[in-house]
Amino acid sequence: MATPKVQFLFDFGSPNAYFADLVIPAIEKRTGVKFDYVPVLLGGIFKLTNNASPAVTLKDVKNKREYQGIETGRFIRRHNITTFRPNPFFPVNTLQLMRGAVAAQADGMFEPYFKAVYHHMWEEPKKMDDPAVVRDALISSGIDADRIIARSQDPDIKARLMELTQNAVDRGAFGSPTFFVGDEMFFGKDQLRDVEEAIIAQKTPQARSA
């Protein structure tokens, strides 16, 4: 059965990527297509694209940040999200966390690491750019923190995160969450309905009739 390749480009520092992750499992169930989770460094993407976070770009824009808050509330209610808590330390430098994600993927520890970091970033928020805080948080979630932290300093892991980030920009990304269905790009949690429609449209006739 031929199905499109679907990728979710994420950075732990994006609350919208956190929201997207909570919605993805239902899309996977409905479409039968698994998303590939691709770590990228949002700060690196911003630098490469001359972009900046909404906290910066909307700082002096009247009404827009407030309206985005309303839309976020609608998304939370629509998907019955009850776990989210704003991180009082936001924005957080995620360089080490994202290197850790690459290391966790390389070493077959991605899912528990991913869930642990998101838990401590957006569910029981902590200052997740403080190395001591990160280590204690990972240990409390049953993660081999010292192994991940050490591995994340390996040159190949650092290079891989840079490569993934550059690849994202080369394909058109300018922020997170970004999704690719085949070569078609979608940006933002609010595009997940379009992502799902694109998955269905790109499945081969054989896959659609299966």
PDB file of C-alpha atoms in Angstrom:
ATOM      1  CA  MET A   1       0.000   0.000   0.000  1.00  0.00           C
ATOM      2  CA  ALA A   2       1.621   3.269  -1.130  1.00  0.00           C
ATOM      3  CA  THR A   3       1.101   6.219   1.199  1.00  0.00           C
ATOM      4  CA  PRO A   4       2.616   9.709   1.277  1.00  0.00           C
ATOM      5  CA  LYS A   5       5.511  10.543   3.561  1.00  0.00           C
ATOM      6  CA  VAL A   6       4.238  12.870   6.277  1.00  0.00           C
ATOM      7  CA  GLN A   7       6.649  14.870   8.429  1.00  0.00           C
ATOM      8  CA  PHE A   8       6.121  17.001  11.531  1.00  0.00           C
ATOM      9  CA  LEU A   9       8.922  19.523  12.062  1.00  0.00           C
ATOM     10  CA  PHE A  10       8.933  20.529  15.701  1.00  0.00           C
ATOM     11  CA  ASP A  11      10.808  22.485  18.320  1.00  0.00           C
ATOM     12  CA  PHE A  12       9.969  21.988  21.999  1.00  0.00           C
ATOM     13  CA  GLY A  13       9.887  25.751  22.483  1.00  0.00           C
ATOM     14  CA  SER A  14       6.795  26.163  20.315  1.00  0.00           C
ATOM     15  CA  PRO A  15       3.519  25.776  22.221  1.00  0.00           C
ATOM     16  CA  ASN A  16       1.750  25.393  18.887  1.00  0.00           C
ATOM     17  CA  ALA A  17       3.919  22.386  18.083  1.00  0.00           C
ATOM     18  CA  TYR A  18       2.883  20.943  21.465  1.00  0.00           C
ATOM     19  CA  PHE A  19      -0.778  21.434  20.564  1.00  0.00           C
ATOM     20  CA  ALA A  20      -0.210  19.835  17.155  1.00  0.00           C
ATOM     21  CA  ASP A  21       1.342  16.749  18.706  1.00  0.00           C
ATOM     22  CA  LEU A  22      -1.816  16.198  20.752  1.00  0.00           C
ATOM     23  CA  VAL A  23      -3.966  16.211  17.612  1.00  0.00           C
ATOM     24  CA  ILE A  24      -1.712  14.117  15.365  1.00  0.00           C
ATOM     25  CA  PRO A  25      -2.626  10.679  16.848  1.00  0.00           C
ATOM     26  CA  ALA A  26      -6.268  11.068  15.798  1.00  0.00           C
ATOM     27  CA  ILE A  27      -5.204  11.989  12.267  1.00  0.00           C
ATOM     28  CA  GLU A  28      -2.895   8.975  12.158  1.00  0.00           C
ATOM     29  CA  LYS A  29      -5.764   6.746  13.253  1.00  0.00           C
ATOM     30  CA  ARG A  30      -8.178   8.122  10.666  1.00  0.00           C
ATOM     31  CA  THR A  31      -5.734   8.046   7.758  1.00  0.00           C
ATOM     32  CA  GLY A  32      -3.607   5.029   8.659  1.00  0.00           C
ATOM     33  CA  VAL A  33      -0.466   7.117   8.023  1.00  0.00           C
ATOM     34  CA  LYS A  34       2.217   7.673  10.660  1.00  0.00           C
ATOM     35  CA  PHE A  35       3.881  11.048  10.982  1.00  0.00           C
ATOM     36  CA  ASP A  36       7.675  11.231  11.022  1.00  0.00           C
ATOM     37  CA  TYR A  37       8.831  13.538  13.830  1.00  0.00           C
ATOM     38  CA  VAL A  38      11.705  15.756  12.678  1.00  0.00           C
ATOM     39  CA  PRO A  39      13.613  17.826  15.283  1.00  0.00           C
ATOM     40  CA  VAL A  40      14.601  21.292  14.089  1.00  0.00           C
ATOM     41  CA  LEU A  41      16.054  24.280  15.888  1.00  0.00           C
ATOM     42  CA  LEU A  42      13.513  27.081  15.722  1.00  0.00           C
ATOM     43  CA  GLY A  43      16.102  29.706  16.597  1.00  0.00           C
ATOM     44  CA  GLY A  44      18.200  28.482  13.700  1.00  0.00           C
ATOM     45  CA  ILE A  45      15.246  28.648  11.330  1.00  0.00           C
ATOM     46  CA  PHE A  46      14.522  32.199  12.455  1.00  0.00           C
ATOM     47  CA  LYS A  47      18.138  33.189  11.838  1.00  0.00           C
ATOM     48  CA  LEU A  48      18.244  31.571   8.409  1.00  0.00           C
ATOM     49  CA  THR A  49      14.947  33.137   7.295  1.00  0.00           C
ATOM     50  CA  ASN A  50      15.204  36.514   9.048  1.00  0.00           C
ATOM     51  CA  ASN A  51      12.067  35.574  10.981  1.00  0.00           C
ATOM     52  CA  ALA A  52      11.305  36.031  14.684  1.00  0.00           C
ATOM     53  CA  SER A  53       8.871  34.683  17.251  1.00  0.00           C
ATOM     54  CA  PRO A  54       5.414  36.273  17.616  1.00  0.00           C
ATOM     55  CA  ALA A  55       6.544  37.572  21.005  1.00  0.00           C
ATOM     56  CA  VAL A  56       8.905  39.821  19.026  1.00  0.00           C
ATOM     57  CA  THR A  57       7.031  40.465  15.781  1.00  0.00           C
ATOM     58  CA  LEU A  58       3.708  41.246  17.478  1.00  0.00           C
ATOM     59  CA  LYS A  59       5.084  43.140  20.448  1.00  0.00           C
ATOM     60  CA  ASP A  60       3.820  46.520  19.247  1.00  0.00           C
ATOM     61  CA  VAL A  61       0.908  45.325  17.103  1.00  0.00           C
ATOM     62  CA  LYS A  62      -2.398  46.343  18.631  1.00  0.00           C
ATOM     63  CA  ASN A  63      -5.035  43.591  18.993  1.00  0.00           C
ATOM     64  CA  LYS A  64      -3.321  40.811  17.009  1.00  0.00           C
ATOM     65  CA  ARG A  65      -1.702  38.996  19.955  1.00  0.00           C
ATOM     66  CA  GLU A  66      -4.970  39.195  21.837  1.00  0.00           C
ATOM     67  CA  TYR A  67      -6.824  37.704  18.891  1.00  0.00           C
ATOM     68  CA  GLN A  68      -4.288  34.913  18.544  1.00  0.00           C
ATOM     69  CA  GLY A  69      -4.949  34.118  22.197  1.00  0.00           C
ATOM     70  CA  ILE A  70      -8.646  33.799  21.374  1.00  0.00           C
ATOM     71  CA  GLU A  71      -7.883  31.446  18.486  1.00  0.00           C
ATOM     72  CA  THR A  72      -5.621  29.349  20.698  1.00  0.00           C
ATOM     73  CA  GLY A  73      -8.440  29.052  23.217  1.00  0.00           C
ATOM     74  CA  ARG A  74     -10.773  27.874  20.478  1.00  0.00           C
ATOM     75  CA  PHE A  75      -8.242  25.230  19.372  1.00  0.00           C
ATOM     76  CA  ILE A  76      -7.826  24.019  22.950  1.00  0.00           C
ATOM     77  CA  ARG A  77     -11.592  23.693  23.429  1.00  0.00           C
ATOM     78  CA  ARG A  78     -12.147  22.080  20.020  1.00  0.00           C
ATOM     79  CA  HIS A  79      -9.644  19.336  20.769  1.00  0.00           C
ATOM     80  CA  ASN A  80     -10.464  19.051  24.476  1.00  0.00           C
ATOM     81  CA  ILE A  81      -6.892  19.814  25.556  1.00  0.00           C
ATOM     82  CA  THR A  82      -6.674  19.921  29.342  1.00  0.00           C
ATOM     83  CA  THR A  83      -2.959  19.394  29.996  1.00  0.00           C
ATOM     84  CA  PHE A  84      -1.499  22.684  28.731  1.00  0.00           C
ATOM     85  CA  ARG A  85      -0.018  25.209  31.130  1.00  0.00           C
ATOM     86  CA  PRO A  86       1.756  28.399  29.965  1.00  0.00           C
ATOM     87  CA  ASN A  87       5.470  28.274  30.718  1.00  0.00           C
ATOM     88  CA  PRO A  88       6.404  31.295  32.862  1.00  0.00           C
ATOM     89  CA  PHE A  89       9.986  31.084  31.595  1.00  0.00           C
ATOM     90  CA  PHE A  90       8.965  31.391  27.929  1.00  0.00           C
ATOM     91  CA  PRO A  91      10.754  31.897  25.591  1.00  0.00           C
ATOM     92  CA  VAL A  92      13.156  29.053  26.356  1.00  0.00           C
ATOM     93  CA  ASN A  93      16.446  28.400  24.577  1.00  0.00           C
ATOM     94  CA  THR A  94      15.909  24.898  23.210  1.00  0.00           C
ATOM     95  CA  LEU A  95      19.317  24.171  21.669  1.00  0.00           C
ATOM     96  CA  GLN A  96      20.274  21.448  24.137  1.00  0.00           C
ATOM     97  CA  LEU A  97      16.769  19.979  24.206  1.00  0.00           C
ATOM     98  CA  MET A  98      16.687  19.679  20.419  1.00  0.00           C
ATOM     99  CA  ARG A  99      20.143  18.132  20.323  1.00  0.00           C
ATOM    100  CA  GLY A 100      18.791  15.725  22.905  1.00  0.00           C
ATOM    101  CA  ALA A 101      15.890  14.881  20.600  1.00  0.00           C
ATOM    102  CA  VAL A 102      18.296  14.031  17.787  1.00  0.00           C
ATOM    103  CA  ALA A 103      20.363  11.926  20.191  1.00  0.00           C
ATOM    104  CA  ALA A 104      17.259  10.161  21.480  1.00  0.00           C
ATOM    105  CA  GLN A 105      16.194   9.298  17.939  1.00  0.00           C
ATOM    106  CA  ALA A 106      19.646   7.965  17.137  1.00  0.00           C
ATOM    107  CA  ASP A 107      19.686   5.806  20.260  1.00  0.00           C
ATOM    108  CA  GLY A 108      16.106   4.496  20.115  1.00  0.00           C
ATOM    109  CA  MET A 109      14.896   6.562  23.075  1.00  0.00           C
ATOM    110  CA  PHE A 110      12.879   9.172  21.237  1.00  0.00           C
ATOM    111  CA  GLU A 111       9.301   8.587  22.363  1.00  0.00           C
ATOM    112  CA  PRO A 112       9.899   8.648  26.139  1.00  0.00           C
ATOM    113  CA  TYR A 113      12.311  11.576  25.800  1.00  0.00           C
ATOM    114  CA  PHE A 114       9.867  13.506  23.634  1.00  0.00           C
ATOM    115  CA  LYS A 115       6.982  12.971  26.026  1.00  0.00           C
ATOM    116  CA  ALA A 116       9.116  13.857  29.043  1.00  0.00           C
ATOM    117  CA  VAL A 117      10.393  17.124  27.597  1.00  0.00           C
ATOM    118  CA  TYR A 118       6.948  18.252  26.494  1.00  0.00           C
ATOM    119  CA  HIS A 119       5.564  17.354  29.911  1.00  0.00           C
ATOM    120  CA  HIS A 120       8.109  19.503  31.701  1.00  0.00           C
ATOM    121  CA  MET A 121       7.870  22.307  29.139  1.00  0.00           C
ATOM    122  CA  TRP A 122       4.105  22.714  28.776  1.00  0.00           C
ATOM    123  CA  GLU A 123       2.323  20.569  31.377  1.00  0.00           C
ATOM    124  CA  GLU A 124       4.387  21.039  34.527  1.00  0.00           C
ATOM    125  CA  PRO A 125       6.394  24.008  33.215  1.00  0.00           C
ATOM    126  CA  LYS A 126      10.007  24.439  34.237  1.00  0.00           C
ATOM    127  CA  LYS A 127      12.978  26.489  33.097  1.00  0.00           C
ATOM    128  CA  MET A 128      14.047  23.957  30.522  1.00  0.00           C
ATOM    129  CA  ASP A 129      17.150  25.818  29.380  1.00  0.00           C
ATOM    130  CA  ASP A 130      18.749  25.368  32.795  1.00  0.00           C
ATOM    131  CA  PRO A 131      20.949  22.235  32.545  1.00  0.00           C
ATOM    132  CA  ALA A 132      20.391  21.229  36.176  1.00  0.00           C
ATOM    133  CA  VAL A 133      16.628  21.647  35.842  1.00  0.00           C
ATOM    134  CA  VAL A 134      16.590  19.623  32.631  1.00  0.00           C
ATOM    135  CA  ARG A 135      18.622  16.816  34.157  1.00  0.00           C
ATOM    136  CA  ASP A 136      16.381  16.574  37.231  1.00  0.00           C
ATOM    137  CA  ALA A 137      13.239  16.727  35.082  1.00  0.00           C
ATOM    138  CA  LEU A 138      14.392  13.932  32.792  1.00  0.00           C
ATOM    139  CA  ILE A 139      15.436  11.743  35.704  1.00  0.00           C
ATOM    140  CA  SER A 140      12.046  12.265  37.357  1.00  0.00           C
ATOM    141  CA  SER A 141      10.447  10.956  34.152  1.00  0.00           C
ATOM    142  CA  GLY A 142      12.595   7.838  34.080  1.00  0.00           C
ATOM    143  CA  ILE A 143      14.950   9.021  31.335  1.00  0.00           C
ATOM    144  CA  ASP A 144      18.668   8.210  31.371  1.00  0.00           C
ATOM    145  CA  ALA A 145      19.469  11.907  31.496  1.00  0.00           C
ATOM    146  CA  ASP A 146      23.233  11.589  31.709  1.00  0.00           C
ATOM    147  CA  ARG A 147      23.331   9.375  28.630  1.00  0.00           C
ATOM    148  CA  ILE A 148      21.176  11.763  26.593  1.00  0.00           C
ATOM    149  CA  ILE A 149      23.049  14.848  27.774  1.00  0.00           C
ATOM    150  CA  ALA A 150      26.429  13.311  26.978  1.00  0.00           C
ATOM    151  CA  ARG A 151      25.289  12.001  23.608  1.00  0.00           C
ATOM    152  CA  SER A 152      23.845  15.365  22.646  1.00  0.00           C
ATOM    153  CA  GLN A 153      27.342  16.850  22.797  1.00  0.00           C
ATOM    154  CA  ASP A 154      28.697  14.495  20.144  1.00  0.00           C
ATOM    155  CA  PRO A 155      29.756  16.307  16.960  1.00  0.00           C
ATOM    156  CA  ASP A 156      27.589  14.043  14.796  1.00  0.00           C
ATOM    157  CA  ILE A 157      24.478  14.915  16.801  1.00  0.00           C
ATOM    158  CA  LYS A 158      25.205  18.647  16.627  1.00  0.00           C
ATOM    159  CA  ALA A 159      25.821  18.390  12.896  1.00  0.00           C
ATOM    160  CA  ARG A 160      22.632  16.402  12.351  1.00  0.00           C
ATOM    161  CA  LEU A 161      20.470  19.038  14.051  1.00  0.00           C
ATOM    162  CA  MET A 162      22.077  21.718  11.907  1.00  0.00           C
ATOM    163  CA  GLU A 163      21.451  19.603   8.810  1.00  0.00           C
ATOM    164  CA  LEU A 164      17.788  19.025   9.657  1.00  0.00           C
ATOM    165  CA  THR A 165      17.301  22.728  10.328  1.00  0.00           C
ATOM    166  CA  GLN A 166      18.948  23.771   7.070  1.00  0.00           C
ATOM    167  CA  ASN A 167      16.961  21.155   5.142  1.00  0.00           C
ATOM    168  CA  ALA A 168      13.748  22.543   6.617  1.00  0.00           C
ATOM    169  CA  VAL A 169      14.582  26.049   5.435  1.00  0.00           C
ATOM    170  CA  ASP A 170      15.667  24.783   2.019  1.00  0.00           C
ATOM    171  CA  ARG A 171      12.233  23.182   1.640  1.00  0.00           C
ATOM    172  CA  GLY A 172      10.425  26.394   2.580  1.00  0.00           C
ATOM    173  CA  ALA A 173      10.023  26.272   6.362  1.00  0.00           C
ATOM    174  CA  PHE A 174      10.103  29.487   8.369  1.00  0.00           C
ATOM    175  CA  GLY A 175       8.750  28.341  11.745  1.00  0.00           C
ATOM    176  CA  SER A 176       7.254  25.515  13.790  1.00  0.00           C
ATOM    177  CA  PRO A 177       5.085  23.544  13.594  1.00  0.00           C
ATOM    178  CA  THR A 178       5.654  22.811   9.929  1.00  0.00           C
ATOM    179  CA  PHE A 179       4.257  19.771   8.144  1.00  0.00           C
ATOM    180  CA  PHE A 180       5.138  18.145   4.856  1.00  0.00           C
ATOM    181  CA  VAL A 181       2.806  15.756   3.061  1.00  0.00           C
ATOM    182  CA  GLY A 182       5.090  14.531   0.344  1.00  0.00           C
ATOM    183  CA  ASP A 183       6.547  17.792  -0.953  1.00  0.00           C
ATOM    184  CA  GLU A 184       3.549  19.911   0.012  1.00  0.00           C
ATOM    185  CA  MET A 185       4.190  22.183   3.013  1.00  0.00           C
ATOM    186  CA  PHE A 186       1.748  23.364   5.668  1.00  0.00           C
ATOM    187  CA  PHE A 187       2.484  25.754   8.524  1.00  0.00           C
ATOM    188  CA  GLY A 188       0.771  26.022  11.878  1.00  0.00           C
ATOM    189  CA  LYS A 189      -1.459  23.901  14.061  1.00  0.00           C
ATOM    190  CA  ASP A 190      -4.564  25.332  12.411  1.00  0.00           C
ATOM    191  CA  GLN A 191      -3.589  23.697   9.111  1.00  0.00           C
ATOM    192  CA  LEU A 192      -3.897  20.164  10.459  1.00  0.00           C
ATOM    193  CA  ARG A 193      -7.277  19.715   8.786  1.00  0.00           C
ATOM    194  CA  ASP A 194      -5.626  20.569   5.461  1.00  0.00           C
ATOM    195  CA  VAL A 195      -2.766  18.222   6.315  1.00  0.00           C
ATOM    196  CA  GLU A 196      -5.263  15.406   6.812  1.00  0.00           C
ATOM    197  CA  GLU A 197      -7.027  16.216   3.544  1.00  0.00           C
ATOM    198  CA  ALA A 198      -3.697  16.237   1.712  1.00  0.00           C
ATOM    199  CA  ILE A 199      -2.783  12.837   3.161  1.00  0.00           C
ATOM    200  CA  ILE A 200      -6.031  11.371   1.882  1.00  0.00           C
ATOM    201  CA  ALA A 201      -5.652  13.061  -1.506  1.00  0.00           C
ATOM    202  CA  GLN A 202      -2.082  11.872  -1.975  1.00  0.00           C
ATOM    203  CA  LYS A 203      -2.759   8.248  -1.115  1.00  0.00           C
ATOM    204  CA  THR A 204      -2.769   6.136  -4.233  1.00  0.00           C
ATOM    205  CA  PRO A 205      -6.078   4.773  -5.554  1.00  0.00           C
ATOM    206  CA  GLN A 206      -5.037   1.370  -4.260  1.00  0.00           C
ATOM    207  CA  ALA A 207      -4.450   2.782  -0.795  1.00  0.00           C
ATOM    208  CA  ARG A 208      -7.745   4.696  -0.801  1.00  0.00           C
ATOM    209  CA  SER A 209      -9.712   1.565  -1.739  1.00  0.00           C
ATOM    210  CA  ALA A 210      -7.934  -0.658   0.819  1.00  0.00           C
TER     211      ALA A 210
END
